[in-house]
CSV table of C-alpha atoms (C1' of nucleotides) in Angstrom, one decimal:
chain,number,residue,atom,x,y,z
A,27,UNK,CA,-17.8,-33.7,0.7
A,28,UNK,CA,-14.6,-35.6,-0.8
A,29,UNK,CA,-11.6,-35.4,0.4
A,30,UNK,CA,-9.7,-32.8,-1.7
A,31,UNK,CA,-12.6,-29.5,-1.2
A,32,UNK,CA,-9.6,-27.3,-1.1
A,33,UNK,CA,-12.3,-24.8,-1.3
A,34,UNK,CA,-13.1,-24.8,2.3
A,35,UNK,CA,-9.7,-25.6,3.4
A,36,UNK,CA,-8.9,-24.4,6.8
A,37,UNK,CA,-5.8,-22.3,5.2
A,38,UNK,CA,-8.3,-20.6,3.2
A,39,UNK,CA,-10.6,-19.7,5.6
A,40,UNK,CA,-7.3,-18.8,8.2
A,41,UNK,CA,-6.8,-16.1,5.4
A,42,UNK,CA,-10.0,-14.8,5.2
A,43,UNK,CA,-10.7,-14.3,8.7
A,44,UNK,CA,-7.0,-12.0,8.7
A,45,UNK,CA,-8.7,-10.1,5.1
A,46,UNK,CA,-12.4,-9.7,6.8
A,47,UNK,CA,-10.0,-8.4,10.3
A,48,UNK,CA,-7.8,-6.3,8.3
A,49,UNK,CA,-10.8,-4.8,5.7
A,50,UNK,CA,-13.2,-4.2,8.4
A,51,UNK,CA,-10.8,-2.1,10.1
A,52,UNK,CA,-9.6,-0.3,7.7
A,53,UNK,CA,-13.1,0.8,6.2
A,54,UNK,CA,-13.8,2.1,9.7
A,55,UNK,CA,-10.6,3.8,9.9
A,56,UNK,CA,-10.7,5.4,6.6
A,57,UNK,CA,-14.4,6.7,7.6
A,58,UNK,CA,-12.6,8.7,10.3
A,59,UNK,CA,-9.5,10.0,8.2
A,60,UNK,CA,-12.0,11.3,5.6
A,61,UNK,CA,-13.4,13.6,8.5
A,62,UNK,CA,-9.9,15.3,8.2
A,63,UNK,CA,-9.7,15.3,4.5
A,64,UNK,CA,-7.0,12.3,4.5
A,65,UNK,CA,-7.1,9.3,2.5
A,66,UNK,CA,-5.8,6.1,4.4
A,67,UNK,CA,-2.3,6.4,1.9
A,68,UNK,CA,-1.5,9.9,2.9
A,69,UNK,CA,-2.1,9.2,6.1
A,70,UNK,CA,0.1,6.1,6.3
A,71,UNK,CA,2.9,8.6,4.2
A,72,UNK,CA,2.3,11.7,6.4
A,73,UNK,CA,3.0,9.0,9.4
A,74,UNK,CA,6.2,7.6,8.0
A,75,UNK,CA,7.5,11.4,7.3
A,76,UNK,CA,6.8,12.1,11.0
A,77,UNK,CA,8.8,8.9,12.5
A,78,UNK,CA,12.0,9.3,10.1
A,79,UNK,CA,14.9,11.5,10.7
A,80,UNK,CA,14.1,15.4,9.8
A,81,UNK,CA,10.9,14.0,8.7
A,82,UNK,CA,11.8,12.9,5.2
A,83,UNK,CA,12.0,10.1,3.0
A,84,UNK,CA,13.1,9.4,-0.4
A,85,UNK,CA,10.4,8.9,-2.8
A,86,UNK,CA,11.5,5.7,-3.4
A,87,UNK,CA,11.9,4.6,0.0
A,88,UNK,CA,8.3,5.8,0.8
A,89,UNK,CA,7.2,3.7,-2.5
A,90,UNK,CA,8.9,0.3,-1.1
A,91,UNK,CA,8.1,1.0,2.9
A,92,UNK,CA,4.1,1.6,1.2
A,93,UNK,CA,4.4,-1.2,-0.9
A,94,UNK,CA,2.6,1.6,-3.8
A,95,UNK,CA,4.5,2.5,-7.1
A,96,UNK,CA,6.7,5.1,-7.2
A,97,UNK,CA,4.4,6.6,-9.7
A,98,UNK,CA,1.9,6.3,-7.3
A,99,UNK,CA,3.4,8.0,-4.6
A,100,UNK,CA,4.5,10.5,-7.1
A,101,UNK,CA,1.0,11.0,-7.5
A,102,UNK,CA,0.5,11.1,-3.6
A,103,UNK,CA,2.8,13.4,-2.7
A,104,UNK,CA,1.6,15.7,-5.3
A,105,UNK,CA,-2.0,15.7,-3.5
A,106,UNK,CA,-0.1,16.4,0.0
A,107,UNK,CA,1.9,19.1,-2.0
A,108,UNK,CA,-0.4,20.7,-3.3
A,109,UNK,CA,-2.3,20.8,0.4
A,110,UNK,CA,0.6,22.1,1.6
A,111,UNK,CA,0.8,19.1,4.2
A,112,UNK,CA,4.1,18.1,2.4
A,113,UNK,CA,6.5,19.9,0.6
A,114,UNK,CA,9.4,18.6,-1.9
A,115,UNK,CA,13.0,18.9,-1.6
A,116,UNK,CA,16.4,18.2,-3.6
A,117,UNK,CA,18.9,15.8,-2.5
A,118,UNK,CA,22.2,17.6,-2.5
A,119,UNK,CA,23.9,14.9,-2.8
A,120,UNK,CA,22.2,12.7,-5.5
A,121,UNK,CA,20.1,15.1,-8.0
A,122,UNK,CA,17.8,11.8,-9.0
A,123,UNK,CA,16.8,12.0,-5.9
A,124,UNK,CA,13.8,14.1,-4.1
A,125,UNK,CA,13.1,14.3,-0.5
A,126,UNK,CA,9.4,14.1,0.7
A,127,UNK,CA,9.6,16.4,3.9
A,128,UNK,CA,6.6,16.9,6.3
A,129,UNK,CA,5.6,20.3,7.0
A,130,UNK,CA,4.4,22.2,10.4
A,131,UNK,CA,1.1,22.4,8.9
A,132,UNK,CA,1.2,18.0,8.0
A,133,UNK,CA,2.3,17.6,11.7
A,134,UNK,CA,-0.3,19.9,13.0
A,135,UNK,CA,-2.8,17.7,11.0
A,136,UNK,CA,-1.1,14.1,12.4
A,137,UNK,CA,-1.6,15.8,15.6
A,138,UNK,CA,-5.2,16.6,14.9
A,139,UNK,CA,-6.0,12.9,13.9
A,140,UNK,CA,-3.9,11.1,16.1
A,141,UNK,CA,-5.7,11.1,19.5
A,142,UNK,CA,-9.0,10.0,17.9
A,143,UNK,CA,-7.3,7.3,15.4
A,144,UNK,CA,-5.6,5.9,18.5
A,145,UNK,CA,-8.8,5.5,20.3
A,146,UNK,CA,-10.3,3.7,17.3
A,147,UNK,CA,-7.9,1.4,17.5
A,148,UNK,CA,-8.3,0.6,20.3
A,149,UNK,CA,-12.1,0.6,20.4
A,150,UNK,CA,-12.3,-1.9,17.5
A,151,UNK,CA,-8.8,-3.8,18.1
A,152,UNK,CA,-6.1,-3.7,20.3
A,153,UNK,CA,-8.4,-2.9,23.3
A,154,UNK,CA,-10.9,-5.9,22.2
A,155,UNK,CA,-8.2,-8.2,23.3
A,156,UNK,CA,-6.2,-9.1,26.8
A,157,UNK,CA,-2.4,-8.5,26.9
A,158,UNK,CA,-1.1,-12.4,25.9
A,159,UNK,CA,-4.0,-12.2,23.3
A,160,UNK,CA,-2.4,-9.5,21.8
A,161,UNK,CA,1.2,-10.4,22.4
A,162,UNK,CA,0.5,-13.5,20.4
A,163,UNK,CA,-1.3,-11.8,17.7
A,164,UNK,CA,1.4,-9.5,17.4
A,165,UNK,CA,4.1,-12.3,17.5
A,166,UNK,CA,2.8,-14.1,14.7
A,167,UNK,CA,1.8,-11.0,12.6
A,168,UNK,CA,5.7,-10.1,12.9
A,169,UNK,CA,7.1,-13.1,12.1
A,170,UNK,CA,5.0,-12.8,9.3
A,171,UNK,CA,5.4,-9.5,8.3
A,172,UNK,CA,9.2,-9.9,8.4
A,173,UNK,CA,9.0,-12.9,5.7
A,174,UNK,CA,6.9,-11.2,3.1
A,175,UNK,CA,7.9,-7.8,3.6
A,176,UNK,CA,11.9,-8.3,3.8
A,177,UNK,CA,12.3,-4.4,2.0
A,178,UNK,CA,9.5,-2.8,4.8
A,179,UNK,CA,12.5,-1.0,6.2
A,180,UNK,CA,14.0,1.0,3.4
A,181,UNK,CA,15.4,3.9,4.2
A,182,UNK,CA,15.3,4.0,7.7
A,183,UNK,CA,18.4,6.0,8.9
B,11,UNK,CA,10.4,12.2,23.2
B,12,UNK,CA,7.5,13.8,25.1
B,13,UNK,CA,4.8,11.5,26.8
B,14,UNK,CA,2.3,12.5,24.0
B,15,UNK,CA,4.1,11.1,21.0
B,16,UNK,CA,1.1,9.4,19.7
B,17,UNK,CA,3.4,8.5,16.3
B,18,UNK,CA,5.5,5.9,17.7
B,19,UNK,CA,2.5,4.8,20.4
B,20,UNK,CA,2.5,0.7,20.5
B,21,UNK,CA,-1.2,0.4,18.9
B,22,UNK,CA,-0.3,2.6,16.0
B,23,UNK,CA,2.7,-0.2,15.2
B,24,UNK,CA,0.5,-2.8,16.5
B,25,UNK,CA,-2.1,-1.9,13.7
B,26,UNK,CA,0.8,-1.2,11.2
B,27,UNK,CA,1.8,-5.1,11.8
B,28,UNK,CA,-1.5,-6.3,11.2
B,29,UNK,CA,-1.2,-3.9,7.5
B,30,UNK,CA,1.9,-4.7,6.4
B,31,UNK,CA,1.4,-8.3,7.0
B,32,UNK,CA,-2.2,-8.4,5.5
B,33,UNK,CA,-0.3,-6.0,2.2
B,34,UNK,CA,2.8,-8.1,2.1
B,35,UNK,CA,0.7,-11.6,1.7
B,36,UNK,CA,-1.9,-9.7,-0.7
B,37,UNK,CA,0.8,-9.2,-2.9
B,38,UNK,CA,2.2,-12.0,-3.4
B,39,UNK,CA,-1.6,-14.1,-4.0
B,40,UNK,CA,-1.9,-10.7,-6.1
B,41,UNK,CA,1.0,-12.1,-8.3
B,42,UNK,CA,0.1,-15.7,-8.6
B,43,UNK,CA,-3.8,-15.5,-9.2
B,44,UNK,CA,-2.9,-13.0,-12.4
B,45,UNK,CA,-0.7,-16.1,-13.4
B,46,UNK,CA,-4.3,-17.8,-13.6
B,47,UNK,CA,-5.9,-14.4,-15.2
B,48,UNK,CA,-7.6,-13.3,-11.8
B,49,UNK,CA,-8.0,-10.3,-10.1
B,50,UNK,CA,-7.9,-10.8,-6.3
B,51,UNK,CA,-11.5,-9.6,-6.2
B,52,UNK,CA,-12.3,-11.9,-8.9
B,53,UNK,CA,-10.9,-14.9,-6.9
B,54,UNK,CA,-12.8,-14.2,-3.6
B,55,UNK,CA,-15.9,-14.0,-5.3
B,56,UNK,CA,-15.6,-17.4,-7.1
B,57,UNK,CA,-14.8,-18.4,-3.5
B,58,UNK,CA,-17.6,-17.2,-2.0
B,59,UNK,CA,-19.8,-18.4,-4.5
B,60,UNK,CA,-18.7,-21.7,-5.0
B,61,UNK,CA,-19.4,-22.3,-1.2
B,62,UNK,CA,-22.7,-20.9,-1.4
B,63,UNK,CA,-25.9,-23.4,-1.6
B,64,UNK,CA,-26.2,-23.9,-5.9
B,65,UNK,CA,-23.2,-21.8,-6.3
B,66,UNK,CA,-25.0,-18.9,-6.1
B,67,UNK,CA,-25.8,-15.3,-4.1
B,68,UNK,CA,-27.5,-12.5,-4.5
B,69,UNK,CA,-25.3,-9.4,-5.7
B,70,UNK,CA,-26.5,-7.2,-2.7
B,71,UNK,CA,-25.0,-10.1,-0.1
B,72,UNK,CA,-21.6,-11.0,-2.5
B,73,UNK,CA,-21.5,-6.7,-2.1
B,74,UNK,CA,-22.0,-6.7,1.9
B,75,UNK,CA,-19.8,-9.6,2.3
B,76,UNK,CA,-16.8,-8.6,-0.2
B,77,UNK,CA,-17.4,-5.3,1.6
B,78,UNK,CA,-17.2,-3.7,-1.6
B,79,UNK,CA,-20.3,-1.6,-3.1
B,80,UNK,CA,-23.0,-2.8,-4.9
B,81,UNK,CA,-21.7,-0.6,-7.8
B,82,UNK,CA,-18.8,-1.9,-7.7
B,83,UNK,CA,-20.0,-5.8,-7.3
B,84,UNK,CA,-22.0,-4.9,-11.0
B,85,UNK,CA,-18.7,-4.4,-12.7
B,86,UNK,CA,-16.9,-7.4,-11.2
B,87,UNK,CA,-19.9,-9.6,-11.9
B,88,UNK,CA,-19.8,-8.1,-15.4
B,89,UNK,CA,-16.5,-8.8,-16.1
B,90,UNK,CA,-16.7,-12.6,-14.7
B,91,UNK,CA,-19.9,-12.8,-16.7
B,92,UNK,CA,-17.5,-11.7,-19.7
B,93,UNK,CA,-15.2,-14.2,-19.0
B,94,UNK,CA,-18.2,-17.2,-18.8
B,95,UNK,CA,-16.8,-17.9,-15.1
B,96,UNK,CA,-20.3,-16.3,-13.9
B,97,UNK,CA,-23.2,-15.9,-14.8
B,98,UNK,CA,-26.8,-14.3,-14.1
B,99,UNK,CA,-29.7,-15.5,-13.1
B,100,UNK,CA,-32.8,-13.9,-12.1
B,101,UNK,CA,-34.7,-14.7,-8.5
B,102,UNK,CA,-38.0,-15.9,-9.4
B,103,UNK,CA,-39.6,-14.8,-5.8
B,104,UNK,CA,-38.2,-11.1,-6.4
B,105,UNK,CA,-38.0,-9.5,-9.5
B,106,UNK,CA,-35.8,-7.0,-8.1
B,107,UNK,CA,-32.9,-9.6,-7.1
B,108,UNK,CA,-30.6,-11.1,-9.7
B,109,UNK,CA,-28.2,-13.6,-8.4
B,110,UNK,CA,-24.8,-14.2,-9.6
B,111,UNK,CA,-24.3,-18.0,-10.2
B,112,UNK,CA,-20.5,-19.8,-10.3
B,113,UNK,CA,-20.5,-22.0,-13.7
B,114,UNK,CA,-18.8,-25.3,-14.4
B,115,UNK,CA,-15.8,-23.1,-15.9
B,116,UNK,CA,-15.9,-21.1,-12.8
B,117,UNK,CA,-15.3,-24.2,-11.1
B,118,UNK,CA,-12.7,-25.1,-13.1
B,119,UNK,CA,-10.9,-22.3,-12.7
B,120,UNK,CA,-10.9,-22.3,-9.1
B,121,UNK,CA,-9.7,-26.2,-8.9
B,122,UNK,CA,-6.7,-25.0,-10.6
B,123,UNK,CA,-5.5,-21.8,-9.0
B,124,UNK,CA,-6.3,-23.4,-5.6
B,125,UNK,CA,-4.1,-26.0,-5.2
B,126,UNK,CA,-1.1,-23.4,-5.8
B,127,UNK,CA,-2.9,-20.8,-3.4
B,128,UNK,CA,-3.1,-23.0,-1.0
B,129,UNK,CA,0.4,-23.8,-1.2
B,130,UNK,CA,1.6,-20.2,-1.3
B,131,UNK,CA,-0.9,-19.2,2.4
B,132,UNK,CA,0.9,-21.7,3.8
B,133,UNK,CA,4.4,-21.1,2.6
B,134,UNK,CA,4.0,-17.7,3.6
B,135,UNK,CA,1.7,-17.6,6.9
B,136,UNK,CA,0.0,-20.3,8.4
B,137,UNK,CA,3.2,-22.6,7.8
B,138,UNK,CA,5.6,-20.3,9.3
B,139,UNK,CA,3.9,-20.6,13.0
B,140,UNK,CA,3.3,-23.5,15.0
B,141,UNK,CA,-0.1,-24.6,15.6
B,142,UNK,CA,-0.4,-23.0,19.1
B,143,UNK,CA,0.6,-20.0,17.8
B,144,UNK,CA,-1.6,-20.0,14.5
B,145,UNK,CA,-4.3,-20.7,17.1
B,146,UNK,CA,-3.9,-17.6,19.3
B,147,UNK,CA,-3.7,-15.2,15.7
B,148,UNK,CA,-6.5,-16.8,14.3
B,149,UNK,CA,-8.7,-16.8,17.9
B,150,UNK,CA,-7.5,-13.1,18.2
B,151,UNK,CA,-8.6,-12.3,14.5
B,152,UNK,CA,-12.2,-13.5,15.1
B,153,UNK,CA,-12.1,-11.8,17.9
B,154,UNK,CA,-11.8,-8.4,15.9
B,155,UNK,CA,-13.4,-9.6,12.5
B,156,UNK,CA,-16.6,-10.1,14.5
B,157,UNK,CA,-17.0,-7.0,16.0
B,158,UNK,CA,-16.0,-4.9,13.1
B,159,UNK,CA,-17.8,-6.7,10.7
B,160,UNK,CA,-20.8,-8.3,11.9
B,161,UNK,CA,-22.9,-8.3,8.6
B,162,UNK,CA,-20.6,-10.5,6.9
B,163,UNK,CA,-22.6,-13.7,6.9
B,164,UNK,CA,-24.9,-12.1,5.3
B,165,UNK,CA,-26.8,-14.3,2.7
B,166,UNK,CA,-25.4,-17.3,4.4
B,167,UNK,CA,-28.5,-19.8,4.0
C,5,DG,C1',-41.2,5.2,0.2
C,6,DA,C1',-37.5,1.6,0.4
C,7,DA,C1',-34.7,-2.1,-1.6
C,8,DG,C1',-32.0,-4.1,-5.5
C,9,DA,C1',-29.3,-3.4,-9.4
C,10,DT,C1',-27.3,-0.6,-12.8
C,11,DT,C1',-25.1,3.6,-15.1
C,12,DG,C1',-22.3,8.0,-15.8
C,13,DA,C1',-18.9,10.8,-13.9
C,14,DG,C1',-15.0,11.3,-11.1
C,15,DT,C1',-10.8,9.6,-8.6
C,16,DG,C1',-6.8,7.0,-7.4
C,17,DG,C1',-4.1,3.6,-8.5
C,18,DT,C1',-1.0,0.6,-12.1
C,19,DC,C1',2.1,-0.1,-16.2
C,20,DA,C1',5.0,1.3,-19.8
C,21,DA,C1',7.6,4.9,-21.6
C,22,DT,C1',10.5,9.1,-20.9
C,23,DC,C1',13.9,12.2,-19.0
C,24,DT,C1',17.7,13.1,-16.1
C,25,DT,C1',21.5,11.9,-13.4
C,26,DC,C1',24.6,8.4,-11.6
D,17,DG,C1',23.4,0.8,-18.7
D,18,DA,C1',20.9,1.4,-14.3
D,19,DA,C1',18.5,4.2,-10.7
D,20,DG,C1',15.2,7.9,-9.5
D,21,DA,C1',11.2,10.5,-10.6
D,22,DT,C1',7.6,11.7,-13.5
D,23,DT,C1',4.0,11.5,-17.2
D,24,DG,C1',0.2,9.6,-20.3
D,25,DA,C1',-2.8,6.0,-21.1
D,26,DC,C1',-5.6,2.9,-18.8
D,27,DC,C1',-8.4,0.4,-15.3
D,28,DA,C1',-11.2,-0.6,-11.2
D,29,DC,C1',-13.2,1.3,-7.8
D,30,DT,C1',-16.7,4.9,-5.5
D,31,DC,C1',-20.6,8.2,-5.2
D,32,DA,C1',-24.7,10.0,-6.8
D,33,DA,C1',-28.5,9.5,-9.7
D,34,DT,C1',-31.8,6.4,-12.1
D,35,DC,C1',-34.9,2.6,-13.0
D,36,DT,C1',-37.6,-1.1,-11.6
D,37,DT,C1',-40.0,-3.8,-8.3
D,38,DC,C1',-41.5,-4.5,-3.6
DNA sequence: GAAGATTGAGTGGTCAATCTTC
DNA sequence: GAAGATTGACCACTCAATCTTC
């Protein structure tokens, strides 16, 4: 093997082993949400709702927080509309603007999922590792995260 | 905030690090790879074939270990086929099997997107942490990629 | 009957264009 | 003219059904 086999470049394969982490989870994770009729996106947007103040967001702040469209999450919210798990609301003071707002019934349904989301978590992640193991994960994940993701806190109060 | 707030509970951030980093870098690879006329599925693919004995795998294994269906795997071969990057070739001990076989333009194409990807991983993640800590992410990773996907060596040798 | 690959139908996203409001 | 949201057209995936071969 020469030199310059790029192909099986430690970099590369540092990359794959966070996709293969991140994928796996994520396929057993959405297995779960679809037992309470949520797709991983709404429940990622049904989350963010529930954390901000008077649980809404801008649509465009959900977009850029998501990293989706903002036809996309046009299209979202019209699925959690339409369940009645969201509703939409105007911005007094900026008619462009429309408010995604979590309703009683979205909550109850966060509430629903949580507990059991949490444990898988922990089942399949956070629990498979000891305290500094995780730290250090985390630590490097956020240094990351805040280099590539500079926007990831739009609209936050 | 009540002791049961499950919404802003460390492992659903914890997991929302491990996202947002895992989104933010897909993005950006997202970007440059389309420079080079390749869809982020496309690209692993290529990967995994050109480090595959003959450049080659059988479409069921590229499906379990791109985690994507076989379905799906059809269409992306199909497309790569298209494109002359791929192509098909049948498994002469079962006539069930077809393999999917990297050619020399395949090749090519990889040897000049990966210098550049290379370049932008480690711009954008391994770079940014010091070896000690790139350790610890990468040891916690295989941790977790292990136990949530442990069919993805299939077809390895 | 089960495994491997493909196909048709359906779904959820993107991109470009549009409309309204700033 | 730019920002915010939406829409139509398109594309890539999944699921279920099918066909062939084991």
């Amino acid at each position: 093997v020469s030199g310059d086999d790029l192909i099986r470049d430690e970099r590369i394969t540092a990359m794959g082993l966070l996709a293969e982490a991140f994928g796996g989870l994520s396929a057993r994770f959405s297995a779960q949400l679809a037992e309470y009729d949520l797709a991983p996106v709404e429940f990622e947007v049904l989350i963010r709702l529930a954390r901000s103040p008077q649980g809404q967001l801008r649509m465009t702040d959900l977009a850029s927080q998501t990293g989706i469209t903002t036809s996309g999450i046009t299209r979202v919210i019209d699925r959690l509309d339409r369940d009645r798990l969201v509703c939409r609301s105007a911005c007094p003071t900026d008619r462009r603007s429309s408010y995604a707002v979590i309703t009683a019934a979205g909550r109850d349904r966060l509430d629903q999922v949580l507990p059991k989301h949490v444990e898988l978590i922990d089942e399949w992640f956070t629990g498979r590792l000891s305290k500094e193991q995780l730290d250090a994960v985390l630590d490097g994940l956020r240094i990351v995260r805040d280099a590539v993701r500079p926007d990831a806190a739009a609209g936050a109060s």
